[in-house]
Amino acid sequence: MSISTYSDLQNAIVVWTKRADLANYYADFITMAEGRIQGEIRSRDMEERSTASLSSTTPYITLPTDFLELRALWLTSGGVARALKYATPAALLQMYPDTSATGEPNWFTIIGTEIRCGQVPDSTYSAELWYYKRLAALSSSVPTLFTNNPDLYLSASLVVAFQYIKDEERAAFWDGQYQTVKARVNMTEERGRRGRSMQMVAV
């Protein structure tokens, strides 16, 4: 059976659970499975970049609405780009207690839906964010992650389904299947970024 759409996934849950009477709950099973996948998988179609302007009037940048996890934050000034380093909110306040002092930002932290840079910018900078985005719900969009790995979504959904009907043995079985697929997907995605022969350099 081919699983290439949201409807196909719902039908597959029927087949594997043999419980057509749970049709009203399949959307919930998939939604919960998607939440788990978003937290545990980092795929290339989750990677995104966006730009913003950091002005001398505020040290804050609003995060994108689909923001899930930050990979890097770059500032550009005079044609030179450099990465900012992360600090906890408490550490940033200790480093820059004088909120009236300005200079070239070197650090950042995240507060709610905003990035706070330190110190307060002394001029306008172009900021570029590299981040992982939250994928749109499968009910409204079909991401490449699902197209390439329908077994990931099916196994995660079946864990929830069998937990719901209190069949812990089969829930545990499908959780094992999910863990295996998850490891494969994360490894495949990482190799897709750098290949087997590329040497990884950390600065």
PDB file of C-alpha atoms in Angstrom:
ATOM      1  CA  MET A   1       0.000   0.000   0.000  1.00  0.00           C
ATOM      2  CA  SER A   2       1.361   3.390  -1.019  1.00  0.00           C
ATOM      3  CA  ILE A   3       1.484   6.135   1.624  1.00  0.00           C
ATOM      4  CA  SER A   4       1.973   9.477  -0.085  1.00  0.00           C
ATOM      5  CA  THR A   5      -0.826  11.686   1.296  1.00  0.00           C
ATOM      6  CA  TYR A   6      -2.494  12.578   4.570  1.00  0.00           C
ATOM      7  CA  SER A   7      -5.470  10.430   3.570  1.00  0.00           C
ATOM      8  CA  ASP A   8      -3.164   7.501   2.762  1.00  0.00           C
ATOM      9  CA  LEU A   9      -1.672   7.738   6.235  1.00  0.00           C
ATOM     10  CA  GLN A  10      -5.105   7.654   7.842  1.00  0.00           C
ATOM     11  CA  ASN A  11      -6.014   4.586   5.776  1.00  0.00           C
ATOM     12  CA  ALA A  12      -2.750   2.911   6.797  1.00  0.00           C
ATOM     13  CA  ILE A  13      -3.621   3.421  10.458  1.00  0.00           C
ATOM     14  CA  VAL A  14      -6.911   1.611   9.813  1.00  0.00           C
ATOM     15  CA  VAL A  15      -5.075  -1.292   8.188  1.00  0.00           C
ATOM     16  CA  TRP A  16      -2.436  -1.683  10.898  1.00  0.00           C
ATOM     17  CA  THR A  17      -4.734  -1.191  13.897  1.00  0.00           C
ATOM     18  CA  LYS A  18      -7.735  -3.000  12.378  1.00  0.00           C
ATOM     19  CA  ARG A  19      -9.859  -0.421  14.190  1.00  0.00           C
ATOM     20  CA  ALA A  20     -12.002   1.499  11.713  1.00  0.00           C
ATOM     21  CA  ASP A  21     -14.164   2.553  14.671  1.00  0.00           C
ATOM     22  CA  LEU A  22     -11.398   4.951  15.717  1.00  0.00           C
ATOM     23  CA  ALA A  23     -11.704   7.049  12.568  1.00  0.00           C
ATOM     24  CA  ASN A  24     -12.670  10.150  14.539  1.00  0.00           C
ATOM     25  CA  TYR A  25      -9.347  10.009  16.385  1.00  0.00           C
ATOM     26  CA  TYR A  26      -6.919   9.426  13.498  1.00  0.00           C
ATOM     27  CA  ALA A  27      -6.318  13.159  13.027  1.00  0.00           C
ATOM     28  CA  ASP A  28      -5.378  13.436  16.709  1.00  0.00           C
ATOM     29  CA  PHE A  29      -3.014  10.453  16.455  1.00  0.00           C
ATOM     30  CA  ILE A  30      -1.244  12.051  13.490  1.00  0.00           C
ATOM     31  CA  THR A  31      -1.071  15.472  15.141  1.00  0.00           C
ATOM     32  CA  MET A  32       0.569  13.978  18.223  1.00  0.00           C
ATOM     33  CA  ALA A  33       2.945  11.974  16.041  1.00  0.00           C
ATOM     34  CA  GLU A  34       3.907  15.133  14.149  1.00  0.00           C
ATOM     35  CA  GLY A  35       4.669  16.881  17.421  1.00  0.00           C
ATOM     36  CA  ARG A  36       7.048  14.106  18.391  1.00  0.00           C
ATOM     37  CA  ILE A  37       8.714  14.103  14.982  1.00  0.00           C
ATOM     38  CA  GLN A  38       9.211  17.880  15.045  1.00  0.00           C
ATOM     39  CA  GLY A  39      11.038  17.540  18.341  1.00  0.00           C
ATOM     40  CA  GLU A  40      13.249  14.585  17.407  1.00  0.00           C
ATOM     41  CA  ILE A  41      14.032  14.908  13.694  1.00  0.00           C
ATOM     42  CA  ARG A  42      16.242  17.536  12.064  1.00  0.00           C
ATOM     43  CA  SER A  43      15.795  17.296   8.302  1.00  0.00           C
ATOM     44  CA  ARG A  44      17.039  19.546   5.542  1.00  0.00           C
ATOM     45  CA  ASP A  45      13.539  20.648   4.596  1.00  0.00           C
ATOM     46  CA  MET A  46      13.226  21.974   8.146  1.00  0.00           C
ATOM     47  CA  GLU A  47      16.230  24.247   7.579  1.00  0.00           C
ATOM     48  CA  GLU A  48      15.483  27.871   6.788  1.00  0.00           C
ATOM     49  CA  ARG A  49      17.147  31.250   6.744  1.00  0.00           C
ATOM     50  CA  SER A  50      15.737  34.723   7.152  1.00  0.00           C
ATOM     51  CA  THR A  51      17.117  38.231   7.294  1.00  0.00           C
ATOM     52  CA  ALA A  52      16.384  41.154   9.565  1.00  0.00           C
ATOM     53  CA  SER A  53      17.714  44.598  10.303  1.00  0.00           C
ATOM     54  CA  LEU A  54      19.229  45.274  13.710  1.00  0.00           C
ATOM     55  CA  SER A  55      19.104  49.017  14.292  1.00  0.00           C
ATOM     56  CA  SER A  56      20.640  51.327  16.886  1.00  0.00           C
ATOM     57  CA  THR A  57      17.192  51.929  18.384  1.00  0.00           C
ATOM     58  CA  THR A  58      16.716  48.389  19.749  1.00  0.00           C
ATOM     59  CA  PRO A  59      18.821  45.294  20.509  1.00  0.00           C
ATOM     60  CA  TYR A  60      15.904  42.984  19.699  1.00  0.00           C
ATOM     61  CA  ILE A  61      15.069  40.910  16.604  1.00  0.00           C
ATOM     62  CA  THR A  62      11.700  39.171  16.277  1.00  0.00           C
ATOM     63  CA  LEU A  63      11.985  35.446  15.593  1.00  0.00           C
ATOM     64  CA  PRO A  64      10.236  34.003  12.514  1.00  0.00           C
ATOM     65  CA  THR A  65       6.756  32.658  13.278  1.00  0.00           C
ATOM     66  CA  ASP A  66       7.768  29.133  12.201  1.00  0.00           C
ATOM     67  CA  PHE A  67      10.899  29.165  14.379  1.00  0.00           C
ATOM     68  CA  LEU A  68      11.766  25.887  16.075  1.00  0.00           C
ATOM     69  CA  GLU A  69      15.488  25.915  16.862  1.00  0.00           C
ATOM     70  CA  LEU A  70      18.351  28.281  16.045  1.00  0.00           C
ATOM     71  CA  ARG A  71      21.429  27.072  14.179  1.00  0.00           C
ATOM     72  CA  ALA A  72      23.363  30.328  13.843  1.00  0.00           C
ATOM     73  CA  LEU A  73      22.983  34.097  13.897  1.00  0.00           C
ATOM     74  CA  TRP A  74      25.159  36.276  11.673  1.00  0.00           C
ATOM     75  CA  LEU A  75      25.649  40.032  11.587  1.00  0.00           C
ATOM     76  CA  THR A  76      27.006  41.862   8.562  1.00  0.00           C
ATOM     77  CA  SER A  77      28.610  45.284   8.650  1.00  0.00           C
ATOM     78  CA  GLY A  78      30.905  46.833   6.053  1.00  0.00           C
ATOM     79  CA  GLY A  79      30.680  43.699   3.931  1.00  0.00           C
ATOM     80  CA  VAL A  80      32.040  41.491   6.720  1.00  0.00           C
ATOM     81  CA  ALA A  81      29.884  38.723   8.226  1.00  0.00           C
ATOM     82  CA  ARG A  82      30.510  37.163  11.615  1.00  0.00           C
ATOM     83  CA  ALA A  83      28.616  34.798  13.880  1.00  0.00           C
ATOM     84  CA  LEU A  84      27.310  35.901  17.254  1.00  0.00           C
ATOM     85  CA  LYS A  85      27.844  33.667  20.287  1.00  0.00           C
ATOM     86  CA  TYR A  86      25.011  32.465  22.518  1.00  0.00           C
ATOM     87  CA  ALA A  87      24.732  33.417  26.189  1.00  0.00           C
ATOM     88  CA  THR A  88      22.025  32.690  28.726  1.00  0.00           C
ATOM     89  CA  PRO A  89      19.758  35.646  29.593  1.00  0.00           C
ATOM     90  CA  ALA A  90      21.410  35.978  33.005  1.00  0.00           C
ATOM     91  CA  ALA A  91      24.907  35.915  31.507  1.00  0.00           C
ATOM     92  CA  LEU A  92      23.994  38.532  28.903  1.00  0.00           C
ATOM     93  CA  LEU A  93      22.715  40.877  31.603  1.00  0.00           C
ATOM     94  CA  GLN A  94      25.909  40.397  33.592  1.00  0.00           C
ATOM     95  CA  MET A  95      28.044  41.171  30.553  1.00  0.00           C
ATOM     96  CA  TYR A  96      26.042  44.275  29.581  1.00  0.00           C
ATOM     97  CA  PRO A  97      24.384  45.774  32.682  1.00  0.00           C
ATOM     98  CA  ASP A  98      24.501  49.304  31.247  1.00  0.00           C
ATOM     99  CA  THR A  99      21.603  49.364  28.771  1.00  0.00           C
ATOM    100  CA  SER A 100      22.599  52.839  27.593  1.00  0.00           C
ATOM    101  CA  ALA A 101      26.035  51.708  26.407  1.00  0.00           C
ATOM    102  CA  THR A 102      26.324  50.884  22.712  1.00  0.00           C
ATOM    103  CA  GLY A 103      28.789  48.985  20.573  1.00  0.00           C
ATOM    104  CA  GLU A 104      29.164  46.190  18.062  1.00  0.00           C
ATOM    105  CA  PRO A 105      27.101  43.188  19.252  1.00  0.00           C
ATOM    106  CA  ASN A 106      29.017  39.985  19.938  1.00  0.00           C
ATOM    107  CA  TRP A 107      26.523  37.912  21.925  1.00  0.00           C
ATOM    108  CA  PHE A 108      22.846  37.055  21.849  1.00  0.00           C
ATOM    109  CA  THR A 109      20.194  35.273  23.858  1.00  0.00           C
ATOM    110  CA  ILE A 110      16.603  34.243  23.190  1.00  0.00           C
ATOM    111  CA  ILE A 111      13.677  35.583  25.194  1.00  0.00           C
ATOM    112  CA  GLY A 112      10.250  34.292  24.192  1.00  0.00           C
ATOM    113  CA  THR A 113       9.741  35.203  20.541  1.00  0.00           C
ATOM    114  CA  GLU A 114      12.707  37.583  20.336  1.00  0.00           C
ATOM    115  CA  ILE A 115      16.472  37.537  20.052  1.00  0.00           C
ATOM    116  CA  ARG A 116      18.231  40.003  22.335  1.00  0.00           C
ATOM    117  CA  CYS A 117      21.692  41.073  21.210  1.00  0.00           C
ATOM    118  CA  GLY A 118      24.468  42.362  23.411  1.00  0.00           C
ATOM    119  CA  GLN A 119      25.486  44.969  23.497  1.00  0.00           C
ATOM    120  CA  VAL A 120      23.004  47.535  22.199  1.00  0.00           C
ATOM    121  CA  PRO A 121      23.968  48.151  18.539  1.00  0.00           C
ATOM    122  CA  ASP A 122      25.920  51.314  17.794  1.00  0.00           C
ATOM    123  CA  SER A 123      24.628  51.374  14.202  1.00  0.00           C
ATOM    124  CA  THR A 124      22.454  49.389  11.810  1.00  0.00           C
ATOM    125  CA  TYR A 125      23.488  45.804  11.069  1.00  0.00           C
ATOM    126  CA  SER A 126      22.093  43.214   8.681  1.00  0.00           C
ATOM    127  CA  ALA A 127      21.232  40.021  10.560  1.00  0.00           C
ATOM    128  CA  GLU A 128      20.843  36.580   9.030  1.00  0.00           C
ATOM    129  CA  LEU A 129      19.291  33.700  10.949  1.00  0.00           C
ATOM    130  CA  TRP A 130      19.891  30.060  10.148  1.00  0.00           C
ATOM    131  CA  TYR A 131      17.275  27.986  11.923  1.00  0.00           C
ATOM    132  CA  TYR A 132      15.084  24.913  11.951  1.00  0.00           C
ATOM    133  CA  LYS A 133      11.476  25.701  11.137  1.00  0.00           C
ATOM    134  CA  ARG A 134       8.347  23.936  12.275  1.00  0.00           C
ATOM    135  CA  LEU A 135       6.856  22.037   9.347  1.00  0.00           C
ATOM    136  CA  ALA A 136       3.277  22.785   8.386  1.00  0.00           C
ATOM    137  CA  ALA A 137       0.721  20.197   9.484  1.00  0.00           C
ATOM    138  CA  LEU A 138       0.464  17.215   7.167  1.00  0.00           C
ATOM    139  CA  SER A 139      -3.262  17.907   6.833  1.00  0.00           C
ATOM    140  CA  SER A 140      -2.448  21.081   4.885  1.00  0.00           C
ATOM    141  CA  SER A 141       0.945  20.391   3.310  1.00  0.00           C
ATOM    142  CA  VAL A 142       3.091  17.410   2.322  1.00  0.00           C
ATOM    143  CA  PRO A 143       6.721  17.988   3.373  1.00  0.00           C
ATOM    144  CA  THR A 144       9.634  16.187   1.769  1.00  0.00           C
ATOM    145  CA  LEU A 145      10.283  14.525   5.121  1.00  0.00           C
ATOM    146  CA  PHE A 146       6.943  12.702   4.809  1.00  0.00           C
ATOM    147  CA  THR A 147       7.341  11.942   1.104  1.00  0.00           C
ATOM    148  CA  ASN A 148      10.729  10.333   1.697  1.00  0.00           C
ATOM    149  CA  ASN A 149       9.866   8.659   5.012  1.00  0.00           C
ATOM    150  CA  PRO A 150       6.195   7.665   5.299  1.00  0.00           C
ATOM    151  CA  ASP A 151       7.238   4.867   7.665  1.00  0.00           C
ATOM    152  CA  LEU A 152       8.433   7.518  10.123  1.00  0.00           C
ATOM    153  CA  TYR A 153       4.971   9.068  10.305  1.00  0.00           C
ATOM    154  CA  LEU A 154       3.156   5.732  10.308  1.00  0.00           C
ATOM    155  CA  SER A 155       5.186   4.218  13.131  1.00  0.00           C
ATOM    156  CA  ALA A 156       4.891   7.393  15.256  1.00  0.00           C
ATOM    157  CA  SER A 157       1.120   7.483  14.666  1.00  0.00           C
ATOM    158  CA  LEU A 158       0.705   3.811  15.556  1.00  0.00           C
ATOM    159  CA  VAL A 159       2.524   4.315  18.856  1.00  0.00           C
ATOM    160  CA  VAL A 160      -0.125   6.886  19.790  1.00  0.00           C
ATOM    161  CA  ALA A 161      -2.973   4.759  18.447  1.00  0.00           C
ATOM    162  CA  PHE A 162      -2.018   1.672  20.458  1.00  0.00           C
ATOM    163  CA  GLN A 163      -1.380   3.751  23.551  1.00  0.00           C
ATOM    164  CA  TYR A 164      -4.901   5.127  23.161  1.00  0.00           C
ATOM    165  CA  ILE A 165      -6.465   1.663  23.019  1.00  0.00           C
ATOM    166  CA  LYS A 166      -4.206   0.588  25.917  1.00  0.00           C
ATOM    167  CA  ASP A 167      -2.352  -2.088  23.962  1.00  0.00           C
ATOM    168  CA  GLU A 168       1.024  -1.428  25.551  1.00  0.00           C
ATOM    169  CA  GLU A 169       2.729  -4.415  23.918  1.00  0.00           C
ATOM    170  CA  ARG A 170       2.032  -3.225  20.400  1.00  0.00           C
ATOM    171  CA  ALA A 171       2.670   0.388  21.400  1.00  0.00           C
ATOM    172  CA  ALA A 172       6.134  -0.674  22.579  1.00  0.00           C
ATOM    173  CA  PHE A 173       6.710  -2.627  19.357  1.00  0.00           C
ATOM    174  CA  TRP A 174       5.877   0.374  17.177  1.00  0.00           C
ATOM    175  CA  ASP A 175       7.926   2.667  19.366  1.00  0.00           C
ATOM    176  CA  GLY A 176      10.892   0.408  18.647  1.00  0.00           C
ATOM    177  CA  GLN A 177      10.121   0.646  14.924  1.00  0.00           C
ATOM    178  CA  TYR A 178       9.914   4.413  15.206  1.00  0.00           C
ATOM    179  CA  GLN A 179      13.256   4.646  17.023  1.00  0.00           C
ATOM    180  CA  THR A 180      14.924   2.604  14.277  1.00  0.00           C
ATOM    181  CA  VAL A 181      13.459   4.740  11.490  1.00  0.00           C
ATOM    182  CA  LYS A 182      14.264   7.954  13.370  1.00  0.00           C
ATOM    183  CA  ALA A 183      17.934   6.991  13.683  1.00  0.00           C
ATOM    184  CA  ARG A 184      18.087   6.178   9.974  1.00  0.00           C
ATOM    185  CA  VAL A 185      16.410   9.420   8.957  1.00  0.00           C
ATOM    186  CA  ASN A 186      18.644  11.603  11.124  1.00  0.00           C
ATOM    187  CA  MET A 187      21.741   9.824   9.803  1.00  0.00           C
ATOM    188  CA  THR A 188      20.590  10.167   6.189  1.00  0.00           C
ATOM    189  CA  GLU A 189      19.832  13.860   6.656  1.00  0.00           C
ATOM    190  CA  GLU A 190      23.238  14.499   8.249  1.00  0.00           C
ATOM    191  CA  ARG A 191      25.035  12.703   5.419  1.00  0.00           C
ATOM    192  CA  GLY A 192      23.026  14.767   2.961  1.00  0.00           C
ATOM    193  CA  ARG A 193      24.514  17.919   4.474  1.00  0.00           C
ATOM    194  CA  ARG A 194      28.169  16.932   4.362  1.00  0.00           C
ATOM    195  CA  GLY A 195      28.579  13.546   2.663  1.00  0.00           C
ATOM    196  CA  ARG A 196      30.623  10.611   3.893  1.00  0.00           C
ATOM    197  CA  SER A 197      33.984  11.983   2.740  1.00  0.00           C
ATOM    198  CA  MET A 198      33.674  15.589   3.939  1.00  0.00           C
ATOM    199  CA  GLN A 199      35.660  16.486   7.018  1.00  0.00           C
ATOM    200  CA  MET A 200      33.666  18.442   9.596  1.00  0.00           C
ATOM    201  CA  VAL A 201      35.482  21.481  10.961  1.00  0.00           C
ATOM    202  CA  ALA A 202      34.297  23.333  14.068  1.00  0.00           C
ATOM    203  CA  VAL A 203      35.494  26.874  14.692  1.00  0.00           C
TER     204      VAL A 203
END
